[in-house]
Short mmCIF file of C-alpha atoms and ligand atoms in Angstrom, two decimals:
data_model
loop_
_atom_site.label_atom_id
_atom_site.label_comp_id
_atom_site.label_asym_id
_atom_site.label_seq_id
_atom_site.Cartn_x
_atom_site.Cartn_y
_atom_site.Cartn_z
CA MET A 1 -25.77 -21.52 -3.24
CA ALA A 2 -22.21 -21.81 -4.17
CA GLU A 3 -21.61 -21.75 -7.92
CA GLN A 4 -18.15 -22.61 -8.08
CA THR A 5 -15.64 -24.66 -6.11
CA ALA A 6 -13.42 -22.90 -3.51
CA ARG A 7 -9.65 -22.92 -4.36
CA PRO A 8 -7.53 -24.95 -2.05
CA ILE A 9 -6.04 -22.70 0.60
CA ARG A 10 -3.49 -23.78 2.90
CA PRO A 11 -4.59 -23.21 6.65
CA ALA A 12 -3.21 -20.22 8.42
CA GLN A 13 -1.41 -22.31 11.01
CA GLY A 14 1.64 -21.38 12.98
CA LYS A 15 3.26 -17.90 13.22
CA LEU A 16 3.26 -15.28 10.31
CA GLY A 17 6.36 -13.11 10.59
CA VAL A 18 5.58 -9.52 9.27
CA LEU A 19 8.87 -7.78 7.94
CA CYS A 20 8.59 -4.11 7.59
CA VAL A 21 11.34 -2.58 5.45
CA GLY A 22 11.57 0.77 7.50
CA LEU A 23 10.73 1.09 11.03
CA GLY A 24 9.42 4.74 10.94
CA ALA A 25 5.96 6.37 11.60
CA VAL A 26 3.80 3.90 9.54
CA ALA A 27 5.59 0.75 10.70
CA THR A 28 5.74 1.60 14.47
CA THR A 29 2.10 2.85 14.41
CA PHE A 30 0.90 -0.52 12.86
CA ILE A 31 3.06 -2.71 15.15
CA ALA A 32 2.15 -0.87 18.27
CA GLY A 33 -1.49 -0.63 17.14
CA VAL A 34 -1.72 -4.51 16.67
CA GLU A 35 0.00 -5.05 20.11
CA ASN A 36 -2.54 -2.77 21.72
CA VAL A 37 -5.35 -4.53 20.01
CA ARG A 38 -4.04 -7.86 20.98
CA ARG A 39 -3.92 -6.85 24.62
CA GLY A 40 -7.52 -5.91 24.50
CA GLY A 41 -7.08 -2.14 25.01
CA ALA A 42 -7.95 -0.84 21.50
CA THR A 43 -10.10 -1.44 18.39
CA PRO A 44 -8.68 -1.93 14.93
CA ILE A 45 -10.59 0.87 13.31
CA GLY A 46 -9.81 1.29 9.64
CA SER A 47 -9.03 -2.41 9.01
CA LEU A 48 -11.31 -4.20 6.56
CA THR A 49 -9.87 -7.52 7.60
CA GLN A 50 -10.78 -6.91 11.32
CA MET A 51 -13.97 -5.00 11.21
CA GLY A 52 -15.35 -5.61 7.73
CA THR A 53 -18.20 -7.88 6.62
CA ILE A 54 -18.96 -9.37 3.34
CA ARG A 55 -22.25 -9.99 1.88
CA LEU A 56 -22.90 -13.54 0.52
CA GLY A 57 -25.73 -14.59 -1.73
CA LYS A 58 -28.93 -12.67 -2.34
CA ARG A 59 -30.16 -9.63 -0.17
CA THR A 60 -32.93 -11.82 1.08
CA GLU A 61 -30.48 -14.28 2.61
CA SER A 62 -29.01 -11.98 5.28
CA ARG A 63 -25.78 -13.51 5.23
CA ALA A 64 -22.94 -11.09 6.00
CA PRO A 65 -20.10 -12.66 7.87
CA LEU A 66 -16.93 -10.90 9.20
CA ILE A 67 -14.34 -11.15 6.38
CA ARG A 68 -11.98 -12.78 8.98
CA ASP A 69 -14.57 -15.39 9.66
CA PHE A 70 -15.24 -15.97 5.98
CA VAL A 71 -11.68 -16.35 4.60
CA PRO A 72 -8.86 -18.16 6.59
CA LEU A 73 -6.73 -15.14 7.64
CA ALA A 74 -3.84 -15.32 10.14
CA ALA A 75 -5.06 -14.38 13.62
CA LEU A 76 -3.41 -11.19 15.23
CA SER A 77 -2.15 -13.38 18.01
CA ASP A 78 -0.01 -15.24 15.48
CA LEU A 79 1.81 -12.15 14.07
CA VAL A 80 5.47 -11.54 14.85
CA PHE A 81 7.38 -8.52 13.76
CA GLY A 82 10.69 -7.80 12.10
CA ALA A 83 12.25 -4.62 10.37
CA TRP A 84 15.13 -3.17 8.77
CA ASP A 85 16.11 0.42 9.00
CA PRO A 86 19.26 2.57 8.48
CA LEU A 87 18.45 4.25 11.63
CA PRO A 88 19.26 2.09 14.61
CA ASP A 89 16.36 3.12 16.98
CA ASP A 90 14.21 0.24 18.37
CA ALA A 91 10.39 0.36 17.75
CA TYR A 92 9.81 2.16 21.09
CA THR A 93 12.26 4.96 20.39
CA ALA A 94 11.23 5.14 16.60
CA ALA A 95 7.49 5.42 17.65
CA ARG A 96 8.37 8.09 20.32
CA HIS A 97 10.24 10.09 17.51
CA ALA A 98 7.24 9.59 15.15
CA GLY A 99 5.04 11.26 17.80
CA VAL A 100 1.89 9.62 16.31
CA LEU A 101 0.68 7.48 19.34
CA ASP A 102 0.07 8.75 22.84
CA ARG A 103 3.00 7.96 24.92
CA HIS A 104 1.02 7.17 28.07
CA GLU A 105 -1.95 5.42 26.45
CA HIS A 106 -0.48 3.39 23.61
CA LEU A 107 3.29 3.26 24.05
CA ALA A 108 4.44 3.06 27.61
CA PRO A 109 2.10 -0.13 28.50
CA ILE A 110 3.90 -1.97 25.75
CA ALA A 111 7.14 -0.40 25.90
CA ASP A 112 9.11 -3.66 26.61
CA PHE A 113 7.55 -5.38 23.56
CA LEU A 114 8.41 -2.46 21.32
CA LYS A 115 12.03 -2.17 22.67
CA ALA A 116 12.58 -5.76 21.71
CA ILE A 117 12.17 -5.10 18.17
CA THR A 118 15.31 -3.59 16.82
CA PRO A 119 16.07 -2.89 13.17
CA MET A 120 18.28 -5.28 11.15
CA PRO A 121 21.00 -3.30 9.31
CA ALA A 122 19.33 -2.01 6.20
CA VAL A 123 20.35 -1.99 2.59
CA PHE A 124 20.46 1.86 2.13
CA ASP A 125 22.11 4.25 -0.25
CA GLN A 126 21.78 8.03 0.25
CA ASN A 127 21.73 8.54 -3.53
CA TYR A 128 18.13 7.09 -3.53
CA VAL A 129 16.86 9.00 -0.45
CA LYS A 130 18.75 12.20 -0.24
CA ARG A 131 17.39 13.60 2.96
CA LEU A 132 18.22 10.66 5.17
CA GLU A 133 21.41 9.48 6.86
CA GLY A 134 21.83 6.40 8.73
CA LYS A 135 24.55 4.29 10.14
CA ASN A 136 22.80 0.94 10.55
CA VAL A 137 23.64 -0.15 7.04
CA LYS A 138 24.97 -3.27 5.40
CA THR A 139 28.22 -3.19 3.39
CA GLY A 140 28.95 -5.34 0.48
CA LYS A 141 30.94 -5.14 -2.71
CA THR A 142 27.96 -5.64 -4.97
CA LYS A 143 24.34 -5.10 -5.03
CA ARG A 144 23.99 -8.87 -5.57
CA GLU A 145 25.93 -9.43 -2.15
CA LEU A 146 23.43 -7.22 -0.47
CA ALA A 147 20.49 -8.92 -1.76
CA GLU A 148 22.02 -12.17 -0.55
CA ALA A 149 22.57 -10.64 2.81
CA LEU A 150 18.95 -9.69 2.89
CA ARG A 151 17.96 -13.32 1.96
CA LYS A 152 19.99 -14.54 4.88
CA ASP A 153 18.21 -12.13 7.14
CA ILE A 154 14.80 -13.56 5.91
CA ARG A 155 15.89 -17.04 6.63
CA ASP A 156 17.45 -16.32 9.98
CA PHE A 157 14.39 -14.40 11.02
CA LYS A 158 12.08 -17.21 10.09
CA ALA A 159 14.16 -19.75 12.01
CA LYS A 160 14.65 -17.51 15.13
CA HIS A 161 10.99 -16.63 15.48
CA ARG A 162 9.82 -20.21 14.36
CA CYS A 163 7.57 -18.73 11.66
CA ASP A 164 5.45 -20.74 9.42
CA ARG A 165 5.18 -18.09 6.82
CA LEU A 166 6.56 -14.55 6.21
CA VAL A 167 5.32 -11.56 4.48
CA MET A 168 7.18 -8.29 3.62
CA VAL A 169 5.76 -4.71 3.46
CA TRP A 170 7.83 -1.74 2.33
CA CYS A 171 7.12 0.95 4.86
CA ALA A 172 10.31 2.85 3.96
CA SER A 173 11.03 6.11 2.54
CA THR A 174 10.13 7.19 -0.94
CA GLU A 175 13.15 6.91 -3.26
CA ILE A 176 14.06 9.02 -6.13
CA PHE A 177 12.24 8.64 -9.39
CA LEU A 178 13.41 5.81 -11.69
CA SER A 179 11.85 4.69 -14.98
CA PRO A 180 12.07 1.03 -16.07
CA GLY A 181 15.20 0.63 -18.17
CA PRO A 182 17.24 -2.36 -19.87
CA ALA A 183 18.16 -3.71 -16.37
CA HIS A 184 14.52 -4.35 -15.48
CA ARG A 185 13.49 -6.18 -18.58
CA THR A 186 14.69 -9.69 -17.83
CA LEU A 187 15.83 -11.45 -14.58
CA GLU A 188 19.24 -12.12 -16.38
CA ALA A 189 19.60 -8.56 -17.06
CA PHE A 190 18.60 -7.57 -13.58
CA GLU A 191 21.00 -9.98 -11.96
CA LYS A 192 23.89 -8.93 -14.26
CA ALA A 193 23.00 -5.24 -13.21
CA MET A 194 23.14 -6.19 -9.53
CA ASP A 195 26.59 -7.70 -10.14
CA ALA A 196 27.76 -4.40 -12.08
CA ASN A 197 26.35 -2.15 -9.33
CA ASP A 198 24.08 -0.51 -11.89
CA PRO A 199 22.68 2.81 -10.56
CA THR A 200 19.22 1.93 -11.91
CA ILE A 201 18.99 -0.82 -9.16
CA ALA A 202 17.58 0.92 -6.14
CA PRO A 203 17.81 -0.57 -2.57
CA SER A 204 13.97 -1.31 -2.61
CA MET A 205 14.49 -3.50 -5.69
CA LEU A 206 16.92 -5.60 -3.63
CA TYR A 207 14.40 -6.29 -0.86
CA ALA A 208 11.73 -7.28 -3.36
CA TYR A 209 14.22 -9.60 -5.13
CA ALA A 210 15.27 -11.06 -1.88
CA ALA A 211 11.71 -11.57 -0.69
CA ILE A 212 10.63 -13.21 -4.03
CA GLN A 213 13.68 -15.54 -4.05
CA GLU A 214 12.90 -16.56 -0.43
CA GLY A 215 9.19 -17.30 -1.45
CA VAL A 216 7.85 -14.28 0.74
CA PRO A 217 4.98 -12.21 -0.57
CA PHE A 218 5.93 -8.46 -1.06
CA ALA A 219 3.70 -5.46 -0.90
CA ASN A 220 5.07 -1.97 -1.74
CA GLY A 221 3.70 0.88 0.21
CA ALA A 222 5.69 3.67 -1.45
CA PRO A 223 5.54 4.88 -5.07
CA ASN A 224 9.00 3.43 -5.78
CA LEU A 225 9.57 1.23 -9.05
CA THR A 226 10.69 -1.58 -6.67
CA CYS A 227 8.87 -4.67 -8.20
CA ASP A 228 6.90 -2.95 -10.87
CA PHE A 229 8.74 -4.19 -14.02
CA PRO A 230 8.97 -7.38 -16.12
CA ALA A 231 12.02 -8.75 -14.41
CA MET A 232 10.43 -8.84 -10.99
CA GLU A 233 7.03 -9.84 -12.24
CA GLY A 234 8.39 -12.74 -14.12
CA LEU A 235 10.36 -13.93 -11.12
CA ALA A 236 7.28 -13.65 -8.92
CA ARG A 237 5.35 -15.82 -11.33
CA ASP A 238 8.06 -18.46 -11.56
CA LYS A 239 8.63 -18.53 -7.76
CA GLY A 240 4.82 -18.60 -7.19
CA VAL A 241 5.08 -15.46 -5.05
CA ALA A 242 2.43 -12.71 -4.60
CA ILE A 243 3.51 -9.20 -5.15
CA GLY A 244 1.95 -5.84 -5.54
CA GLY A 245 1.88 -2.02 -4.93
CA LYS A 246 2.27 0.87 -5.14
CA ASP A 247 1.89 3.64 -2.56
CA PHE A 248 -0.73 3.25 0.31
CA LYS A 249 -3.90 5.18 -0.71
CA THR A 250 -4.58 6.82 2.62
CA GLY A 251 -5.69 10.53 2.60
CA GLN A 252 -6.10 12.91 -0.15
CA THR A 253 -5.84 10.42 -3.08
CA MET A 254 -8.33 8.28 -1.28
CA ILE A 255 -10.79 11.22 -1.37
CA LYS A 256 -9.96 11.98 -4.89
CA THR A 257 -10.85 8.45 -5.86
CA VAL A 258 -14.24 8.91 -4.38
CA LEU A 259 -15.08 12.38 -5.61
CA ALA A 260 -13.87 11.98 -9.24
CA PRO A 261 -16.05 8.84 -10.05
CA MET A 262 -18.98 10.78 -8.67
CA PHE A 263 -18.25 13.70 -11.18
CA LYS A 264 -17.97 11.21 -13.97
CA ALA A 265 -21.02 9.25 -12.88
CA ARG A 266 -23.29 12.54 -13.11
CA MET A 267 -21.50 13.88 -16.22
CA LEU A 268 -20.32 16.81 -14.30
CA GLY A 269 -17.21 18.58 -15.92
CA VAL A 270 -14.00 19.34 -14.11
CA ALA A 271 -11.90 22.30 -15.02
CA GLY A 272 -9.17 21.95 -12.45
CA TRP A 273 -8.19 20.21 -9.33
CA TYR A 274 -5.54 21.93 -7.11
CA SER A 275 -4.31 19.71 -4.25
CA THR A 276 -1.76 20.92 -1.68
CA ASN A 277 -0.70 19.51 1.71
CA ILE A 278 1.29 20.46 4.62
CA LEU A 279 3.15 17.62 6.52
CA GLY A 280 5.93 17.70 9.01
CA ASN A 281 6.97 14.20 9.64
CA ARG A 282 10.26 12.60 8.25
CA ASP A 283 8.14 11.40 5.32
CA GLY A 284 7.46 15.03 4.61
CA GLU A 285 11.13 15.92 4.96
CA VAL A 286 12.20 13.20 2.50
CA LEU A 287 9.50 14.30 0.01
CA ASP A 288 10.99 17.84 0.35
CA ASP A 289 13.70 16.49 -2.05
CA PRO A 290 12.42 17.15 -5.55
CA GLU A 291 13.64 13.79 -6.78
CA SER A 292 11.67 11.82 -4.00
CA PHE A 293 8.66 14.26 -4.50
CA LYS A 294 8.68 13.43 -8.28
CA THR A 295 8.12 9.74 -7.58
CA LYS A 296 5.18 10.80 -5.24
CA GLU A 297 3.83 13.19 -7.67
CA GLU A 298 3.64 10.67 -10.56
CA SER A 299 1.70 8.34 -8.18
CA LYS A 300 -0.79 11.12 -7.10
CA LEU A 301 -1.26 12.60 -10.52
CA GLY A 302 -2.07 9.41 -12.31
CA VAL A 303 -5.56 8.81 -10.87
CA LEU A 304 -7.61 11.55 -12.34
CA GLU A 305 -6.62 10.73 -15.81
CA TYR A 306 -7.67 7.13 -15.48
CA ILE A 307 -10.92 7.83 -13.78
CA LEU A 308 -12.21 10.68 -15.77
CA GLN A 309 -11.10 9.29 -19.22
CA PRO A 310 -10.56 12.64 -20.96
CA GLN A 311 -10.29 10.77 -24.24
CA LEU A 312 -13.82 9.58 -24.13
CA TYR A 313 -15.18 12.74 -22.53
CA PRO A 314 -13.08 15.61 -24.09
CA GLU A 315 -15.82 18.21 -23.34
CA LEU A 316 -15.98 17.37 -19.71
CA TYR A 317 -12.37 16.58 -18.75
CA GLY A 318 -10.20 17.50 -21.85
CA LYS A 319 -8.81 20.67 -20.43
CA ILE A 320 -8.40 19.87 -16.76
CA PHE A 321 -5.65 21.51 -14.79
CA HIS A 322 -4.37 19.07 -12.13
CA LYS A 323 -1.76 20.13 -9.65
CA VAL A 324 -0.39 18.39 -6.55
CA ARG A 325 1.89 19.92 -3.97
CA ILE A 326 3.42 18.67 -0.84
CA ASN A 327 4.92 21.15 1.48
CA TYR A 328 7.12 20.17 4.50
CA TYR A 329 5.93 22.06 7.49
CA PRO A 330 7.52 20.59 10.66
CA PRO A 331 5.11 22.12 13.17
CA ARG A 332 2.34 19.59 12.13
CA GLY A 333 4.27 16.53 12.47
CA ASP A 334 2.40 13.45 11.34
CA ASN A 335 -0.98 15.38 11.33
CA LYS A 336 -1.23 16.38 7.86
CA GLU A 337 -3.50 18.89 6.43
CA GLY A 338 -4.65 18.33 2.80
CA TRP A 339 -6.67 21.00 0.81
CA ASP A 340 -8.37 20.24 -2.42
CA ASN A 341 -9.92 23.08 -4.63
CA ILE A 342 -12.01 21.60 -7.37
CA ASP A 343 -13.34 23.67 -10.06
CA ILE A 344 -16.34 21.90 -11.66
CA PHE A 345 -18.95 22.87 -14.14
CA GLY A 346 -22.66 21.69 -14.66
CA TRP A 347 -25.68 22.30 -16.92
CA LEU A 348 -24.80 24.49 -19.82
CA GLY A 349 -21.15 24.95 -18.47
CA TYR A 350 -22.01 27.01 -15.33
CA PRO A 351 -18.99 26.81 -12.93
CA MET A 352 -19.15 25.55 -9.36
CA GLN A 353 -16.39 24.98 -6.72
CA ILE A 354 -15.91 22.38 -4.01
CA LYS A 355 -13.33 22.87 -1.20
CA VAL A 356 -12.18 19.89 0.84
CA ASP A 357 -9.82 20.38 3.95
CA PHE A 358 -8.81 16.96 5.39
CA LEU A 359 -7.09 17.32 8.83
CA CYS A 360 -5.83 13.77 8.89
CA ARG A 361 -3.21 11.71 10.63
CA ASP A 362 -1.08 10.21 7.95
CA SER A 363 0.08 7.04 9.97
CA ILE A 364 -3.26 6.43 11.67
CA LEU A 365 -4.69 6.09 8.11
CA ALA A 366 -1.82 3.97 6.89
CA ALA A 367 -1.35 1.49 9.85
CA PRO A 368 -4.67 -0.57 9.24
CA LEU A 369 -3.71 -0.85 5.59
CA VAL A 370 -0.35 -2.39 6.42
CA LEU A 371 -2.24 -4.89 8.51
CA ASP A 372 -4.77 -5.90 5.95
CA LEU A 373 -2.06 -5.97 3.21
CA ALA A 374 -0.04 -8.38 5.30
CA LEU A 375 -2.91 -10.62 6.07
CA PHE A 376 -4.38 -10.53 2.40
CA PHE A 377 -0.97 -11.11 0.81
CA ASP A 378 -0.52 -14.10 3.08
CA LEU A 379 -3.88 -15.34 2.10
CA ALA A 380 -3.05 -14.93 -1.57
CA GLN A 381 0.18 -16.89 -1.03
CA ARG A 382 -1.58 -19.83 0.63
CA ALA A 383 -4.32 -19.78 -1.98
CA GLY A 384 -1.58 -20.27 -4.81
CA MET A 385 -2.29 -16.96 -6.31
CA SER A 386 1.07 -15.69 -7.51
CA GLY A 387 2.47 -12.50 -9.38
CA ILE A 388 0.58 -9.14 -9.26
CA GLN A 389 -2.38 -9.06 -6.81
CA GLU A 390 -4.43 -6.42 -8.62
CA TRP A 391 -7.51 -7.40 -6.43
CA LEU A 392 -5.66 -5.56 -3.68
CA SER A 393 -5.47 -2.30 -5.67
CA PHE A 394 -8.05 -0.95 -3.12
CA TYR A 395 -5.04 -0.27 -0.81
CA PHE A 396 -2.93 1.62 -3.40
CA LYS A 397 -2.61 5.05 -5.13
CA SER A 398 -0.78 3.64 -8.15
CA PRO A 399 -1.90 0.01 -8.53
CA GLN A 400 0.33 -2.41 -10.06
CA THR A 401 -1.35 -4.19 -13.03
CA ALA A 402 -0.54 -6.74 -15.85
CA PRO A 403 1.35 -5.23 -18.65
CA GLY A 404 -0.96 -3.41 -21.02
CA LEU A 405 -3.90 -3.20 -18.50
CA TYR A 406 -4.87 0.14 -17.06
CA PRO A 407 -5.44 0.29 -13.30
CA GLU A 408 -8.86 0.79 -11.78
CA HIS A 409 -8.62 3.75 -9.30
CA ASP A 410 -12.24 4.18 -8.29
CA LEU A 411 -12.41 3.16 -4.75
CA PHE A 412 -15.62 1.42 -4.91
CA ILE A 413 -14.62 -0.53 -8.03
CA GLN A 414 -11.58 -1.75 -6.16
CA GLN A 415 -13.64 -2.62 -3.17
CA THR A 416 -16.04 -4.72 -5.39
CA LYS A 417 -13.12 -6.27 -6.87
CA LEU A 418 -11.50 -7.14 -3.58
CA LYS A 419 -14.70 -8.66 -2.18
CA ASN A 420 -15.52 -10.61 -5.27
CA THR A 421 -11.99 -12.10 -5.14
CA LEU A 422 -12.71 -13.30 -1.64
CA ARG A 423 -16.08 -14.73 -2.85
CA TYR A 424 -14.19 -16.37 -5.75
CA VAL A 425 -11.37 -17.86 -3.64
CA MET A 426 -14.10 -19.33 -1.15
CA GLY A 427 -16.28 -20.69 -4.05
CA GLU A 428 -19.17 -18.23 -3.35
CA GLU A 429 -21.45 -16.55 -6.06
CA GLN A 430 -20.21 -13.12 -7.48
CA ILE A 431 -22.25 -10.06 -6.64
CA THR A 432 -23.13 -8.26 -9.86
CA HIS A 433 -25.81 -5.96 -8.30
CA LEU A 434 -28.05 -6.80 -11.15
CA GLY A 435 -30.92 -7.69 -8.79
CA ILE A 436 -33.61 -8.32 -11.41
CA GLU A 437 -34.58 -11.59 -9.81
CA TYR A 438 -36.19 -9.67 -6.95
CA TYR A 439 -38.68 -8.21 -9.52
CA GLN A 440 -39.40 -11.06 -11.71
CA GLU A 441 -42.86 -13.02 -11.74
CA ALA A 442 -42.41 -16.33 -10.05
N1 NAD B 501 -0.58 7.99 4.86
C1 NAD B 501 0.89 7.53 4.88
O1 NAD B 501 1.59 7.67 5.98
C2 NAD B 501 1.52 7.02 3.72
C3 NAD B 501 0.60 7.03 2.55
C4 NAD B 501 1.34 6.65 1.34
C5 NAD B 501 2.54 6.14 1.42
N2 NAD B 501 3.34 6.21 2.41
C6 NAD B 501 4.77 5.93 2.35
O2 NAD B 501 5.12 5.00 3.52
C7 NAD B 501 6.46 5.18 3.62
C8 NAD B 501 6.77 5.34 5.27
O3 NAD B 501 6.00 6.48 5.73
P1 NAD B 501 6.42 7.11 7.13
O4 NAD B 501 5.62 8.10 7.45
O5 NAD B 501 6.56 5.88 7.98
O6 NAD B 501 7.95 7.63 6.97
P2 NAD B 501 9.15 7.54 7.89
O7 NAD B 501 10.26 8.57 7.39
O8 NAD B 501 8.72 7.85 9.28
O9 NAD B 501 9.73 6.02 7.93
C9 NAD B 501 10.40 5.55 6.91
C10 NAD B 501 11.58 4.86 7.44
O10 NAD B 501 12.23 4.03 6.45
C11 NAD B 501 13.56 4.10 6.60
N3 NAD B 501 14.26 3.69 5.44
C12 NAD B 501 14.57 4.53 4.54
N4 NAD B 501 15.29 3.77 3.46
C13 NAD B 501 15.33 2.64 3.90
C14 NAD B 501 15.96 1.39 3.33
N5 NAD B 501 16.52 1.41 2.28
N6 NAD B 501 15.82 0.22 4.08
C15 NAD B 501 15.19 0.20 5.34
N7 NAD B 501 14.64 1.38 5.82
C16 NAD B 501 14.79 2.52 5.09
C17 NAD B 501 13.85 5.39 7.27
O11 NAD B 501 15.01 5.47 8.09
C18 NAD B 501 12.57 5.63 8.11
O12 NAD B 501 12.85 5.23 9.44
C19 NAD B 501 6.94 6.54 2.83
O13 NAD B 501 7.53 6.17 1.70
C20 NAD B 501 5.66 7.19 2.62
O14 NAD B 501 5.67 7.93 1.46
C21 NAD B 501 2.71 6.77 3.64
#
């Protein structure tokens, strides 16, 4: 029985334009993957919106519809794709360069479709991504002018492709580390800083600003500051736009946010956690620059502190040594190898070790997240949920939260939060897992 009323949700009618900032490995694997699925030749494995179910009501009710049948999501057939990139390659050429998907099986059959997706000139500045050079770049006297040019791109794309709605996902490179400063406090300060070409305004912030001003939800797949500061949060709330980030949680950090809660649940201590990676794609090359790596490092390091709560359990986690390395190693391309050595201790302090060796494919893990985020951010927007979408922290390494609120990193708390939000939106009862009613006398 529904306990509450469903939120009014605008129907998912018409086309949904998905604007990817960056047309690299992740974006092309996502776009080509959706097209392969649409043509019936592939399965969207890894996508909760396409394959996941949701339990409703009591365990005895046997109600577990597919999520996409339960909430009104845009259909894959209604998605159209656009992108910006400083590299001029179309989606086919970029996907070939990325080397993720099989050329014969997944790219050649859709070559015409991919070749038709050409990147719009980007707002790009090498000062923020040192290891990249690109000529497909907008020019403008001020950062405000560049943001306005992005707004025009958004409007033009919407009109040209006759979209009903748009959503923007940052799939571009990781920028150098920036901390929030005076320019990020208020909208007025931010706009003045754009006019003054303030160096603390990075290109990613201009995309987020343009999206929010145009009423387009914005999801940040990289660890950049982008829209994680008061000026942008306030703007998103005022404009009624859904925003969120940061940094797709795909490989090593996903594993970390599953293992660490287990140690804490069983009150096992952790002395050290050494994580290292080898990665040979362009992302790996960009992250080889210490300033971009620092942005990533902060995002990857945060999770243990929040999950293990050393302030509550000083004996178990007070002295943990946590190290994260990413090493650029071209022979592996997109096929990352991530090693974790975890030194734990148990009863009376006896030490033990766990080793994880994850031979993963970075963009294969990330692509379904881009799809889910595009569909869920569009849902949030239609359901009138504006500002930070913390319920989508399931997808992020470094979830954006309301000021003063610490993020939940445990993957299964995040999953519960996500599914309970869907139940809430649709007016269904929350699932608390109390279950006492199954054992009470009638
Ligand atoms: N598993 C994963 O793959 C994973 C997980 C978490 C985060 N990420 C992040 O996702 C992003 C994309 O990863 P990728 O493997 O596709 O990298 P990639 O290098 O293949 O693609 C990034 C693209 O962004 C473009 N770009 C850079 N600055 C831009 C700008 N200002 N405007 C428009 N385009 C710009 C680059 O030219 C490049 O084509 C990276 O920031 C990465 O750290 C990836």
